[in-house]
mmCIF file of C-alpha atoms and ligand atoms in Angstrom:
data_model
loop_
_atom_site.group_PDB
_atom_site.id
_atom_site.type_symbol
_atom_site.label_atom_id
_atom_site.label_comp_id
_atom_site.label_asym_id
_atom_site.label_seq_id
_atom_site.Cartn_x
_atom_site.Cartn_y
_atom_site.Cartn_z
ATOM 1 C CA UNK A 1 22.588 91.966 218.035
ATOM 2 C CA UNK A 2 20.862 91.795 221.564
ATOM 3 C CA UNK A 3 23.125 93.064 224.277
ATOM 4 C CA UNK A 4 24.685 90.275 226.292
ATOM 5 C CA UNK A 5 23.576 89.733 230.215
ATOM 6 C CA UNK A 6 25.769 87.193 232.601
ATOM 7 C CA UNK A 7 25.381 86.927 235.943
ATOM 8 C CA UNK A 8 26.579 83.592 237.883
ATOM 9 C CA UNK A 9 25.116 81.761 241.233
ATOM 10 C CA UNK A 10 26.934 79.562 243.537
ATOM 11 C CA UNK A 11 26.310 75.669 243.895
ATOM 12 C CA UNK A 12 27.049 75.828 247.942
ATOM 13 C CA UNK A 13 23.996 75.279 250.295
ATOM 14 C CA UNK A 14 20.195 75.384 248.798
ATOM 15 C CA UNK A 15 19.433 78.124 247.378
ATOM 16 C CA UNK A 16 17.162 80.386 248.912
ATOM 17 C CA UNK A 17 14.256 83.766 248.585
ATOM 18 C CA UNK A 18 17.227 86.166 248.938
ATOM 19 C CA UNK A 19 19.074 84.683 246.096
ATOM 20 C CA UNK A 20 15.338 84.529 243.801
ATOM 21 C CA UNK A 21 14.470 88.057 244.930
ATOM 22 C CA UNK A 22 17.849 89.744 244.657
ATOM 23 C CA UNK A 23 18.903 87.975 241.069
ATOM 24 C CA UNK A 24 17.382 84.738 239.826
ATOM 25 C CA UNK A 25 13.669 86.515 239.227
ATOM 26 C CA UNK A 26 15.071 89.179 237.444
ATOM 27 C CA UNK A 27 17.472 86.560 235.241
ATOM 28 C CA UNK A 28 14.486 85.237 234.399
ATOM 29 C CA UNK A 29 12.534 88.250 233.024
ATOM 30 C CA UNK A 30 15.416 89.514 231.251
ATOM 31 C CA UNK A 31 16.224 86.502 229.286
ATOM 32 C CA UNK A 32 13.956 87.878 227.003
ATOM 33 C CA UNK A 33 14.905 90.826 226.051
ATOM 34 C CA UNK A 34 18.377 90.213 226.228
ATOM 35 C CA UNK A 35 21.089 87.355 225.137
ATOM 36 C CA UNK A 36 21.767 85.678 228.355
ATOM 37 C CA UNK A 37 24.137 83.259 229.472
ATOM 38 C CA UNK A 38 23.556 82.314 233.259
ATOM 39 C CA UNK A 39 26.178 80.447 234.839
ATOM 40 C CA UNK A 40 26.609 77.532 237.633
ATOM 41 C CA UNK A 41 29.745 79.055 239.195
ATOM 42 C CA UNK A 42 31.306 75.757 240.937
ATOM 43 C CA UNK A 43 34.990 77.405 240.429
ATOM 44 C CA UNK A 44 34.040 80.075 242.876
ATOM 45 C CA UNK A 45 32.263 77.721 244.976
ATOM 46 C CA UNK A 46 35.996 75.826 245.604
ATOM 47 C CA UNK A 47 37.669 78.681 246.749
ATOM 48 C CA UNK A 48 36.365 77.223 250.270
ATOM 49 C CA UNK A 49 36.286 73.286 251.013
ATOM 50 C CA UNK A 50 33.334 71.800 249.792
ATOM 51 C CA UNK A 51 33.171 67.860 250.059
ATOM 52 C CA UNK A 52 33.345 66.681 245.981
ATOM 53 C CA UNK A 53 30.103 64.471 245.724
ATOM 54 C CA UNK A 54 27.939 67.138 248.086
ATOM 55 C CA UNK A 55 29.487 69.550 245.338
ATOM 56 C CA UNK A 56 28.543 67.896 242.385
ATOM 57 C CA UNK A 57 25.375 66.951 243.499
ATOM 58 C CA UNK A 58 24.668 71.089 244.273
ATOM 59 C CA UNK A 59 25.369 71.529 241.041
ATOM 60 C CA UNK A 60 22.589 69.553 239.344
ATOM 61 C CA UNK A 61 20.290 70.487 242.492
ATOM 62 C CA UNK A 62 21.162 74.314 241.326
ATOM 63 C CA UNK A 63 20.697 73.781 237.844
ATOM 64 C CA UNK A 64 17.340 71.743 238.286
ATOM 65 C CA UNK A 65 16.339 75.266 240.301
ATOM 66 C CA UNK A 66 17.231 77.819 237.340
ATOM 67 C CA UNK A 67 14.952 75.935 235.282
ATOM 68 C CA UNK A 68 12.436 75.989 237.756
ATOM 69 C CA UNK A 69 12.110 79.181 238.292
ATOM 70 C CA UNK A 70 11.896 80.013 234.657
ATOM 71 C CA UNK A 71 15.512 80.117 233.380
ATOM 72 C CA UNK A 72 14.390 78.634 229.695
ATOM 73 C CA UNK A 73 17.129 77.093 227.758
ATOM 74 C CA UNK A 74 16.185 77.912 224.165
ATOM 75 C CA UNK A 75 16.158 81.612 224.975
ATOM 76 C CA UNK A 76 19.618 81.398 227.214
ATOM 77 C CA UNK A 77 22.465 79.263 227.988
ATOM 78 C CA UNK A 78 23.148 77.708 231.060
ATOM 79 C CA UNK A 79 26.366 76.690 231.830
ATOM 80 C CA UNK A 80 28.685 75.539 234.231
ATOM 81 C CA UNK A 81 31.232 77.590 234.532
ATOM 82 C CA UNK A 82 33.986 74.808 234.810
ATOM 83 C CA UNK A 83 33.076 73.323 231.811
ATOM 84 C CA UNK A 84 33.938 76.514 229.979
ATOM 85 C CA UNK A 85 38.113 76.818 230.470
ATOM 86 C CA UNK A 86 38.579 79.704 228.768
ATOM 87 C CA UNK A 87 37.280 81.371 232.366
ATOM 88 C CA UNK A 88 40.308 80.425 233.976
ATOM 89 C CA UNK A 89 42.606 81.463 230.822
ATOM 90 C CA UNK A 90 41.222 85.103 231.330
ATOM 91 C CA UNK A 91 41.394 84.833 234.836
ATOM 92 C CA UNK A 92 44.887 84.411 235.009
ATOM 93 C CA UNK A 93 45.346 87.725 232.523
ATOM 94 C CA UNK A 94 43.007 89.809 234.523
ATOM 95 C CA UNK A 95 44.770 88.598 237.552
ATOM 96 C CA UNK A 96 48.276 89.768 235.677
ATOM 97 C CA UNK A 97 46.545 93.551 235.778
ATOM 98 C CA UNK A 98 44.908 93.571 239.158
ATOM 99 C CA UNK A 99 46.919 95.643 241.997
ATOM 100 C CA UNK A 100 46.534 93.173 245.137
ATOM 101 C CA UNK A 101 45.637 96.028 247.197
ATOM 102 C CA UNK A 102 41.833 96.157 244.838
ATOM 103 C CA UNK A 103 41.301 92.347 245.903
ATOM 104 C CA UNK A 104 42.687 93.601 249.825
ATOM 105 C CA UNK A 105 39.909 96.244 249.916
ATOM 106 C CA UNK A 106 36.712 93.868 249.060
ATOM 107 C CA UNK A 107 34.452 93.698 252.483
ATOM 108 C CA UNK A 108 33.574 89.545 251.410
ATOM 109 C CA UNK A 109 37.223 88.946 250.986
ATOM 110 C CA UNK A 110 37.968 90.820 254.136
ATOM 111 C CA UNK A 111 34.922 89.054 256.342
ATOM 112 C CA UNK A 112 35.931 85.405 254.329
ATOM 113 C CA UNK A 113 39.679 86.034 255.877
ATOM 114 C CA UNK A 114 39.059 87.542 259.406
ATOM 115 C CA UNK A 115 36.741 84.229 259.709
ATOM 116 C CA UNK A 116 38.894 81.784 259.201
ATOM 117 C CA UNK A 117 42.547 81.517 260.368
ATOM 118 C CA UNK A 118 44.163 79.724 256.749
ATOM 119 C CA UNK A 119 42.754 80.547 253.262
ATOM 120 C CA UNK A 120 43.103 79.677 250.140
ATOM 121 C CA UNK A 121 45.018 82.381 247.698
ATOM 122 C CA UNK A 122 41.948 81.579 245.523
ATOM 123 C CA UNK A 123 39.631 83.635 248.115
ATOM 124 C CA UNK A 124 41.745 86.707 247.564
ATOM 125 C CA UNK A 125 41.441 86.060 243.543
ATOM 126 C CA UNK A 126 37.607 85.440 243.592
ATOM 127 C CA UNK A 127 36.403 88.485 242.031
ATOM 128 C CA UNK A 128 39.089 88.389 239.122
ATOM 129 C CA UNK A 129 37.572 85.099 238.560
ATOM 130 C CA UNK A 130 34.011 87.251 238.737
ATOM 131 C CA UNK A 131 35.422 89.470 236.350
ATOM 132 C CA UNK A 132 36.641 87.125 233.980
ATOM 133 C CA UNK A 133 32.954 85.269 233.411
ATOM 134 C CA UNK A 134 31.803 88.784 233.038
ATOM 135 C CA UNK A 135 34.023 90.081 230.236
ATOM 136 C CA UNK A 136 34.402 87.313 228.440
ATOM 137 C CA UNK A 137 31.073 87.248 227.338
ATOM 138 C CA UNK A 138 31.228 90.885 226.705
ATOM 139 C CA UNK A 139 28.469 91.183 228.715
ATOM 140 C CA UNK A 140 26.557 94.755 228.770
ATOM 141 C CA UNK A 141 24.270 94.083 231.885
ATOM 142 C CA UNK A 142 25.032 92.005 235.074
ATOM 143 C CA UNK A 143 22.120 91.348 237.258
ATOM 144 C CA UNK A 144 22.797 90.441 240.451
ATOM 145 C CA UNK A 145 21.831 91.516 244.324
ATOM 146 C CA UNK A 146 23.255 94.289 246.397
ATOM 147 C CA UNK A 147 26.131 92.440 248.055
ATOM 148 C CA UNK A 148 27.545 92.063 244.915
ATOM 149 C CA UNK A 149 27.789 95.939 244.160
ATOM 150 C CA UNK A 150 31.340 95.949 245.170
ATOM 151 C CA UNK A 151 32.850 93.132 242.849
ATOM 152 C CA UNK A 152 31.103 94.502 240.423
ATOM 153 C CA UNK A 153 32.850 98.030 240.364
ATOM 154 C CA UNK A 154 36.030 96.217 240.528
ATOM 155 C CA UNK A 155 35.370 94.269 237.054
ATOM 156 C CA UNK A 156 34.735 97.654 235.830
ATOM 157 C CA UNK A 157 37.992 99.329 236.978
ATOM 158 C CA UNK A 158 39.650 95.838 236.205
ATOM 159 C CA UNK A 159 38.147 95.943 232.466
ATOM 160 C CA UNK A 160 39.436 99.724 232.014
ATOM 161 C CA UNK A 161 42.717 98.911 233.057
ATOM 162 C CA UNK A 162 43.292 96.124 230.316
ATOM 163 C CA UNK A 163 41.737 98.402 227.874
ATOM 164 C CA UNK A 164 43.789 101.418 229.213
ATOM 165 C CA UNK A 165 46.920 99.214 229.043
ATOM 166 C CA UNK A 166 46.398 97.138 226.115
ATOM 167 C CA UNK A 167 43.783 99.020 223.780
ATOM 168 C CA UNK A 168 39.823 98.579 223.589
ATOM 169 C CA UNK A 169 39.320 94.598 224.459
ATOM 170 C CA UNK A 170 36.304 94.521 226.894
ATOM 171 C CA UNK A 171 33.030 95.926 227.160
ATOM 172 C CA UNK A 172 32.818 97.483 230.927
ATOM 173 C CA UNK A 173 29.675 96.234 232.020
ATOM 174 C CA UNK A 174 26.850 97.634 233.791
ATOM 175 C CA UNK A 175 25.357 96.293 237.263
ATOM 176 C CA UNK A 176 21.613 96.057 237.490
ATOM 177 C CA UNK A 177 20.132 96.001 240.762
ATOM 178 C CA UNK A 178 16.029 94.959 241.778
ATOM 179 C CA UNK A 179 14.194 98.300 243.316
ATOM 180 C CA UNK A 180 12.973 95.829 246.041
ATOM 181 C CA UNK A 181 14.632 92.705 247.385
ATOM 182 C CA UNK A 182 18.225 93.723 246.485
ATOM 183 C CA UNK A 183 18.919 92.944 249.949
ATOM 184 C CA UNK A 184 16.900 90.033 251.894
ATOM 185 C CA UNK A 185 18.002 89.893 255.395
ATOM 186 C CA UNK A 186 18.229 87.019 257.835
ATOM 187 C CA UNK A 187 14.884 86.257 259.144
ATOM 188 C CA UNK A 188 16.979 84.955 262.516
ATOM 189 C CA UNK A 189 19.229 87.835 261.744
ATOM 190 C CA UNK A 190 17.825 90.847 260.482
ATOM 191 C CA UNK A 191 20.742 92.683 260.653
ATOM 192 C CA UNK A 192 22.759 90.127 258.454
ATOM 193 C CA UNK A 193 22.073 89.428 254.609
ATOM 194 C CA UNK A 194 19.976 86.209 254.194
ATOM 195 C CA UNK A 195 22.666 83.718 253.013
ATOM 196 C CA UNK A 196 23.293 80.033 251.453
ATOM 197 C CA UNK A 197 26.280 79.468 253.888
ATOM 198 C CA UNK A 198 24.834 80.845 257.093
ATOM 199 C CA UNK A 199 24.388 78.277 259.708
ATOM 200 C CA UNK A 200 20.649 77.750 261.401
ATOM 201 C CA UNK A 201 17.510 76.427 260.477
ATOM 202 C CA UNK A 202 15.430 79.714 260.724
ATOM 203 C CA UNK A 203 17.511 81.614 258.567
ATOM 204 C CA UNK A 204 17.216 81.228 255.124
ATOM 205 C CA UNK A 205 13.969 79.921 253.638
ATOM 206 C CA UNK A 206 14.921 78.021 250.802
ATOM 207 C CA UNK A 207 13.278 77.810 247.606
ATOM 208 C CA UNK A 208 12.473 73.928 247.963
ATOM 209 C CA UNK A 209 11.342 74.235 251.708
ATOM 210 C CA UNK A 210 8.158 72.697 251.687
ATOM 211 C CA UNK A 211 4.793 74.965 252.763
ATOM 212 C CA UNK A 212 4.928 73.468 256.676
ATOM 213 C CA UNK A 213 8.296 74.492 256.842
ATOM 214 C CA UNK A 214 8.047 78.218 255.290
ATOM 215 C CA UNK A 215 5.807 78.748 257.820
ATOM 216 C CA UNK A 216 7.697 77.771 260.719
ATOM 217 C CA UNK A 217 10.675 80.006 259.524
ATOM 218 C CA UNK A 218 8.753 82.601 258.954
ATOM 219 C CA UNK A 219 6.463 82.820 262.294
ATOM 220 C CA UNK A 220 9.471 82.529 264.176
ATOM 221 C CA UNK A 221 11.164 85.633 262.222
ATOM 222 C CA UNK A 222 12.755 88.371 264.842
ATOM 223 C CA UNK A 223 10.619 91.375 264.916
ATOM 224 C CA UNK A 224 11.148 93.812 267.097
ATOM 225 C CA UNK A 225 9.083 95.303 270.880
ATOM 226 C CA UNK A 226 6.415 96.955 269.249
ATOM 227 C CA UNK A 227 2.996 94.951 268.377
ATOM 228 C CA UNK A 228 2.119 95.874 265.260
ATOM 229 C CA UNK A 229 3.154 97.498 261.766
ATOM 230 C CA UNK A 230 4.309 101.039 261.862
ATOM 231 C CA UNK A 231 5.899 101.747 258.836
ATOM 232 C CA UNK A 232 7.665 104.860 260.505
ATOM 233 C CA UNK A 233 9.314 102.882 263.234
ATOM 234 C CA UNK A 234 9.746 99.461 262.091
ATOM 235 C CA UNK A 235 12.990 97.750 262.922
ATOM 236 C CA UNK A 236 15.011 95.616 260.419
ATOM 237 C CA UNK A 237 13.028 91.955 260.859
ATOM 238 C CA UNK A 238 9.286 94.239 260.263
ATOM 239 C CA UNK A 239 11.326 95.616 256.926
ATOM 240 C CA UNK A 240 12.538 92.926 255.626
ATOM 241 C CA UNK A 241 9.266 91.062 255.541
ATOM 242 C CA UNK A 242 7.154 93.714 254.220
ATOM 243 C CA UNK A 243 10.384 93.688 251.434
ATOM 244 C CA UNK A 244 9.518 89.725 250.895
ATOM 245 C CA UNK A 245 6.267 90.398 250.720
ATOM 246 C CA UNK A 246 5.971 93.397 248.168
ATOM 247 C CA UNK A 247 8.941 91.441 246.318
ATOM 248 C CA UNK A 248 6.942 88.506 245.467
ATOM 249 C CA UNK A 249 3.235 89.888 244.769
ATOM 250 C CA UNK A 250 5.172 93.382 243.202
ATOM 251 C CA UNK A 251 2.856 95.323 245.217
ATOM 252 C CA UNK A 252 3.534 99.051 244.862
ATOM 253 C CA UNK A 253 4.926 101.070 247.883
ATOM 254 C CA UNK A 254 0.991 102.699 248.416
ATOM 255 C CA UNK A 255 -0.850 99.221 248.344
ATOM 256 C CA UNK A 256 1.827 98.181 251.103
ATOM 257 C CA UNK A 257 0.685 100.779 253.917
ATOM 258 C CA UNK A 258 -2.242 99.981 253.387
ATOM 259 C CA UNK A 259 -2.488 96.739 253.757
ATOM 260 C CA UNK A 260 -0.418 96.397 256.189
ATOM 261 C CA UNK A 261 -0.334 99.506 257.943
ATOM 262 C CA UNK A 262 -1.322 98.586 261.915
ATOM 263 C CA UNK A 263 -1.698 94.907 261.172
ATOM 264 C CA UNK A 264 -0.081 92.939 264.651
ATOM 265 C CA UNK A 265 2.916 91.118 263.744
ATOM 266 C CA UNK A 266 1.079 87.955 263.886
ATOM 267 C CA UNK A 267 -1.011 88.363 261.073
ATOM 268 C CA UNK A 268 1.920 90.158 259.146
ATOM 269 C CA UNK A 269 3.928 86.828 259.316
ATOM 270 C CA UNK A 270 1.264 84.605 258.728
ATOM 271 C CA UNK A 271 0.142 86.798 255.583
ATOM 272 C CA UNK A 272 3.763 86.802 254.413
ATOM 273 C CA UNK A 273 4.067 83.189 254.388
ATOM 274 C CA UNK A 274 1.454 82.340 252.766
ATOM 275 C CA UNK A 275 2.483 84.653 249.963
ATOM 276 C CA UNK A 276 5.706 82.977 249.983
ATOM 277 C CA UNK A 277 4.056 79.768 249.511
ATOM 278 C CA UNK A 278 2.199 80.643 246.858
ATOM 279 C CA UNK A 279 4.773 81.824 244.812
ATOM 280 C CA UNK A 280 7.149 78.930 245.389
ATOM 281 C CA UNK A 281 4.280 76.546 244.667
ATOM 282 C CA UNK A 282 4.911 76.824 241.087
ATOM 283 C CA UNK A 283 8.528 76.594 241.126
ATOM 284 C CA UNK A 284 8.580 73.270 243.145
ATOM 285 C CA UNK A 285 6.015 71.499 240.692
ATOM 286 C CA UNK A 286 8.276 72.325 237.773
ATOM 287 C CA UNK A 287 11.105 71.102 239.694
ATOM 288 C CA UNK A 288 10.000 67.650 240.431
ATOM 289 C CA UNK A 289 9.114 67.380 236.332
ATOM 290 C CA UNK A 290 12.228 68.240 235.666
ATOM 291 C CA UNK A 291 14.273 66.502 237.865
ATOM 292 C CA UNK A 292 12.011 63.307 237.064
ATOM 293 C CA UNK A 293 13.271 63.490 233.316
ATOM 294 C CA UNK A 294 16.717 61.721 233.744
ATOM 295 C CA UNK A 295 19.477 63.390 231.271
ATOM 296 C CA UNK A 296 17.515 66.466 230.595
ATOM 297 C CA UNK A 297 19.791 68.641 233.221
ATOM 298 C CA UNK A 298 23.013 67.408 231.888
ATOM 299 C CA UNK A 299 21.795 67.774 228.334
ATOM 300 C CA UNK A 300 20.886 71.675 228.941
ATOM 301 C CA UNK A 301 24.569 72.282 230.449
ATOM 302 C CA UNK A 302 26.020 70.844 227.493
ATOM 303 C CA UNK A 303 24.268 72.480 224.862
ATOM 304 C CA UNK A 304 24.591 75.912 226.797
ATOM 305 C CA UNK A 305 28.524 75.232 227.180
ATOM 306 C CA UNK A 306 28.848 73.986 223.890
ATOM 307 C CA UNK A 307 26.580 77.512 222.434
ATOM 308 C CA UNK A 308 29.161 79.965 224.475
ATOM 309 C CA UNK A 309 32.141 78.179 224.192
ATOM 310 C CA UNK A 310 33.068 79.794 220.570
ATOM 311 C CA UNK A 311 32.108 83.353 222.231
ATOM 312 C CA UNK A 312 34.852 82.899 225.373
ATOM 313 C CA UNK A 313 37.167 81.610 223.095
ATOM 314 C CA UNK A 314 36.970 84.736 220.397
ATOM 315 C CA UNK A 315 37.540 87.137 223.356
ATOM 316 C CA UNK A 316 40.676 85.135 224.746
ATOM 317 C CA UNK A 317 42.313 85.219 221.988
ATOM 318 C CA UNK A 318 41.370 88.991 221.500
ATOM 319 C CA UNK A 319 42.970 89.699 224.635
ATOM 320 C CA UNK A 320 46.121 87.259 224.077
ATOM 321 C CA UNK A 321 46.674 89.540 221.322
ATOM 322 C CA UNK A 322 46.392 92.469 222.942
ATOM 323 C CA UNK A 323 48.853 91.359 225.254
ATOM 324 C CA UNK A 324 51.419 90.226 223.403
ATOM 325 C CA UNK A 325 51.180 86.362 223.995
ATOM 326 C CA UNK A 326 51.406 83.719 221.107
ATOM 327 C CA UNK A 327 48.868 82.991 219.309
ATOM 328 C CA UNK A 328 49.586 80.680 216.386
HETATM 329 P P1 ATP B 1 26.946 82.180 249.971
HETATM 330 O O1 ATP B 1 26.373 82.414 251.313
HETATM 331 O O2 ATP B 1 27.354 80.747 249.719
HETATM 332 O O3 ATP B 1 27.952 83.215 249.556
HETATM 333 P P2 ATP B 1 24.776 83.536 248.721
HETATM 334 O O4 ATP B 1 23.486 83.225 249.344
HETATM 335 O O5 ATP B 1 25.425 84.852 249.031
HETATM 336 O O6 ATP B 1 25.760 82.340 248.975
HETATM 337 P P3 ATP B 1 25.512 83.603 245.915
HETATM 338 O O7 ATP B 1 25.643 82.379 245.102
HETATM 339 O O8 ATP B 1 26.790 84.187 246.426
HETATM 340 O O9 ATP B 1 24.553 83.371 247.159
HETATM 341 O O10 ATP B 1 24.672 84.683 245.127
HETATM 342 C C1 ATP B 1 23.837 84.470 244.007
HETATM 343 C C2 ATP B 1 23.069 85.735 243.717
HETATM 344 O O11 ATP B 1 22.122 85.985 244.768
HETATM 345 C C3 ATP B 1 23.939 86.996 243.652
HETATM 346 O O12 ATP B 1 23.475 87.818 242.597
HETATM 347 C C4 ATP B 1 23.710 87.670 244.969
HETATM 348 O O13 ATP B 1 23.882 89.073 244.902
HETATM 349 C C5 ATP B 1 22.273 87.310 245.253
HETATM 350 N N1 ATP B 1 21.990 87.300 246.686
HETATM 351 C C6 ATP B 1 22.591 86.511 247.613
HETATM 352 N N2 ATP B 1 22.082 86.739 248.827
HETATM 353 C C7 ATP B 1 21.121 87.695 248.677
HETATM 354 C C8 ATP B 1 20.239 88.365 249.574
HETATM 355 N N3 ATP B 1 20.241 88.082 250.859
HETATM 356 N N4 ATP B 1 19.384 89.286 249.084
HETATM 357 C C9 ATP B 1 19.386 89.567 247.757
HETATM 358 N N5 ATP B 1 20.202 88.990 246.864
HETATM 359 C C10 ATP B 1 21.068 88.060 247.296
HETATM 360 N N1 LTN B 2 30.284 86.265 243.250
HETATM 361 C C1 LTN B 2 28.932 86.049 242.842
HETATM 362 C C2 LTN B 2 28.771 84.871 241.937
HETATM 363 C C3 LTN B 2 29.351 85.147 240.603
HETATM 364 C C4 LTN B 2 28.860 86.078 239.643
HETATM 365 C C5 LTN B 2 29.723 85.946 238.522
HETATM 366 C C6 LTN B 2 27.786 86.979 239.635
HETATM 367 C C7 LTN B 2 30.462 84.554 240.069
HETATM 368 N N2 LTN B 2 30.663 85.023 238.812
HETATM 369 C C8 LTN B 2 29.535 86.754 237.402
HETATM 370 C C9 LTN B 2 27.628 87.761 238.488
HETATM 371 C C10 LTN B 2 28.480 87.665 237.397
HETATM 372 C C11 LTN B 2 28.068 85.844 244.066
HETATM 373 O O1 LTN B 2 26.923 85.946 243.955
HETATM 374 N N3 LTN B 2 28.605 85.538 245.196
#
């Protein structure tokens, strides 16, 4: 058998280049050569407020976009990861072996709770959740982008503990990273990972902007004092477009310098865009066929629950086992 990838997306804000470049391109070349399950994580996305109809109407938005951008349901199953309950069975297990000072030491739980003055418990369980729609797929490979790094090492240590505790149950699972776009920045904020949540209109584009408005984002990305393209001394906004840019048309690191190599900022942005455009083009045209075929979304995330359901259920009741708890 193929080994098994997973890796999960939230349905909060539109998503956007960092979230294409850093996980959903490579979720899409992968599906391929492995068995993939990709999942609509709207369980995660509660762990803040979200108002219920913008929510639900993310999620179709979100799942409309996977397909766009080449997620193809006869090779992988999309799901929603509420429609599965067997992830919040495991969860509640995992949780049972995590030490609360693992979830105390994650940097997203500890920016999520200096940020806000009353949180949910469920912000300090989110990566046990992670975890859970991780191992019980048994997944082998989880692609996802930097940020993620950390939760990622904690399902590990979190899988090795059940297994150290109760006997071999889960398969500890590897991260996969991208070599470029692992990390998109800002393009307001170059110093500040590109993100769905982040408030302003120049920072994120997002993968349904249309062309006028990828342009305007992107001419009006912070640079930095010097005119042109020094690859040497180029601050964090210079980086993290040349990053877009060899992230989209995979150019290698030599082709880079020297195309770009002394080229005034101007030019850089306006031959980024255009590259950006481009390569959404594609994705946007599928999306309007897709979205214009009513039922087809809801059809896919019911054949891709009802495909993985029988998997999440064989490794609950694996690990209810090991644990001791009744099962008839
Ligand atoms: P939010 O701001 O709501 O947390 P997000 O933009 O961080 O959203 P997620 O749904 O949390 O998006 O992440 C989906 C995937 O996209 C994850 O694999 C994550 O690592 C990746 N990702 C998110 N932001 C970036 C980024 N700026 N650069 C590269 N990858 C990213
Ligand atoms: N926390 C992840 C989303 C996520 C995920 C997953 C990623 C939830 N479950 C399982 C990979 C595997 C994020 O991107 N913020």
């Amino acid at each position: 058998m193929r080994p098994r990838v997973l890796s999960g997306i939230q349905p909060t804000g539109s998503p956007h280049i960092g979230n294409y470049l850093g996980a959903l391109k490579n979720w899409a070349k992968i599906q391929y050569d492995y068995d993939s399950i990709y999942c609509i994580v709207d369980l995660h996305a509660v762990t803040v407020y979200q108002d219920p109809a913008e929510l639900r109407a993310k999620i179709e938005e979100l799942a409309g976009v996977l397909l766009a951008i080449g997620i193809d349901p006869t090779h992988s199953s999309l799901i929603v990861q509420s429609s599965v309950a067997a992830h919040a069975e495991l969860a509640w297990m995992l949780t049972c072996v995590t030490p609360i000072g693992w979830l105390e030491r994650m940097t997203q739980f500890k920016a999520k709770s200096e940020a806000q003055e009353s949180i949910g418990s469920g912000v300090m369980q989110y990566p046990v959740l992670m975890a859970a729609d991780i191992l019980i797929y048994q997944a082998a490979i989880v692609p996802v982008g930097d940020d993620q790094s950390q939760h990622l090492e904690l399902t590990r240590d979190i899988a090795q503990r059940f297994n150290s505790l109760y006997g071999d149950t889960f398969v500890v699972p590897e991260t996969r990273l991208p070599t470029v776009g692992a990390r998109i920045m800002g393009l307001d904020e170059p110093e500040k990972k590109m993100s769905k949540s982040a408030a302003g209109s120049g920072h994120a584009v997002s993968l349904l902007d249309p062309p006028d408005v990828i342009r305007k984002k992107i001419l009006r990305a912070t640079t930095d004092s010097n005119p042109a393209v020094d690859f040497e001394t180029a601050g964090a906004g210079v980086r993290n477009l040349l990053a877009i840019f060899q992230a989209f048309t995979e150019s290698t690191d030599e082709a880079l310098r020297t195309q770009f190599s002394g080229m005034r900022y101007g030019d850089l942005k306006k031959t980024v865009a255009e590259a950006v455009i481009a390569a959404l083009e594609p994705i946007q045209k599928r999306y309007r066929e897709i979205t214009a075929e009513t039922g087809y979304i809801a059809r896919v995330l019911e054949e891709g629950a009802e495909k993985v359901r029988p998997i999440a259920n064989d490794t609950v009741k694996k690990a209810k086992r090991a644990m001791g708890l009744y099962t008839p």
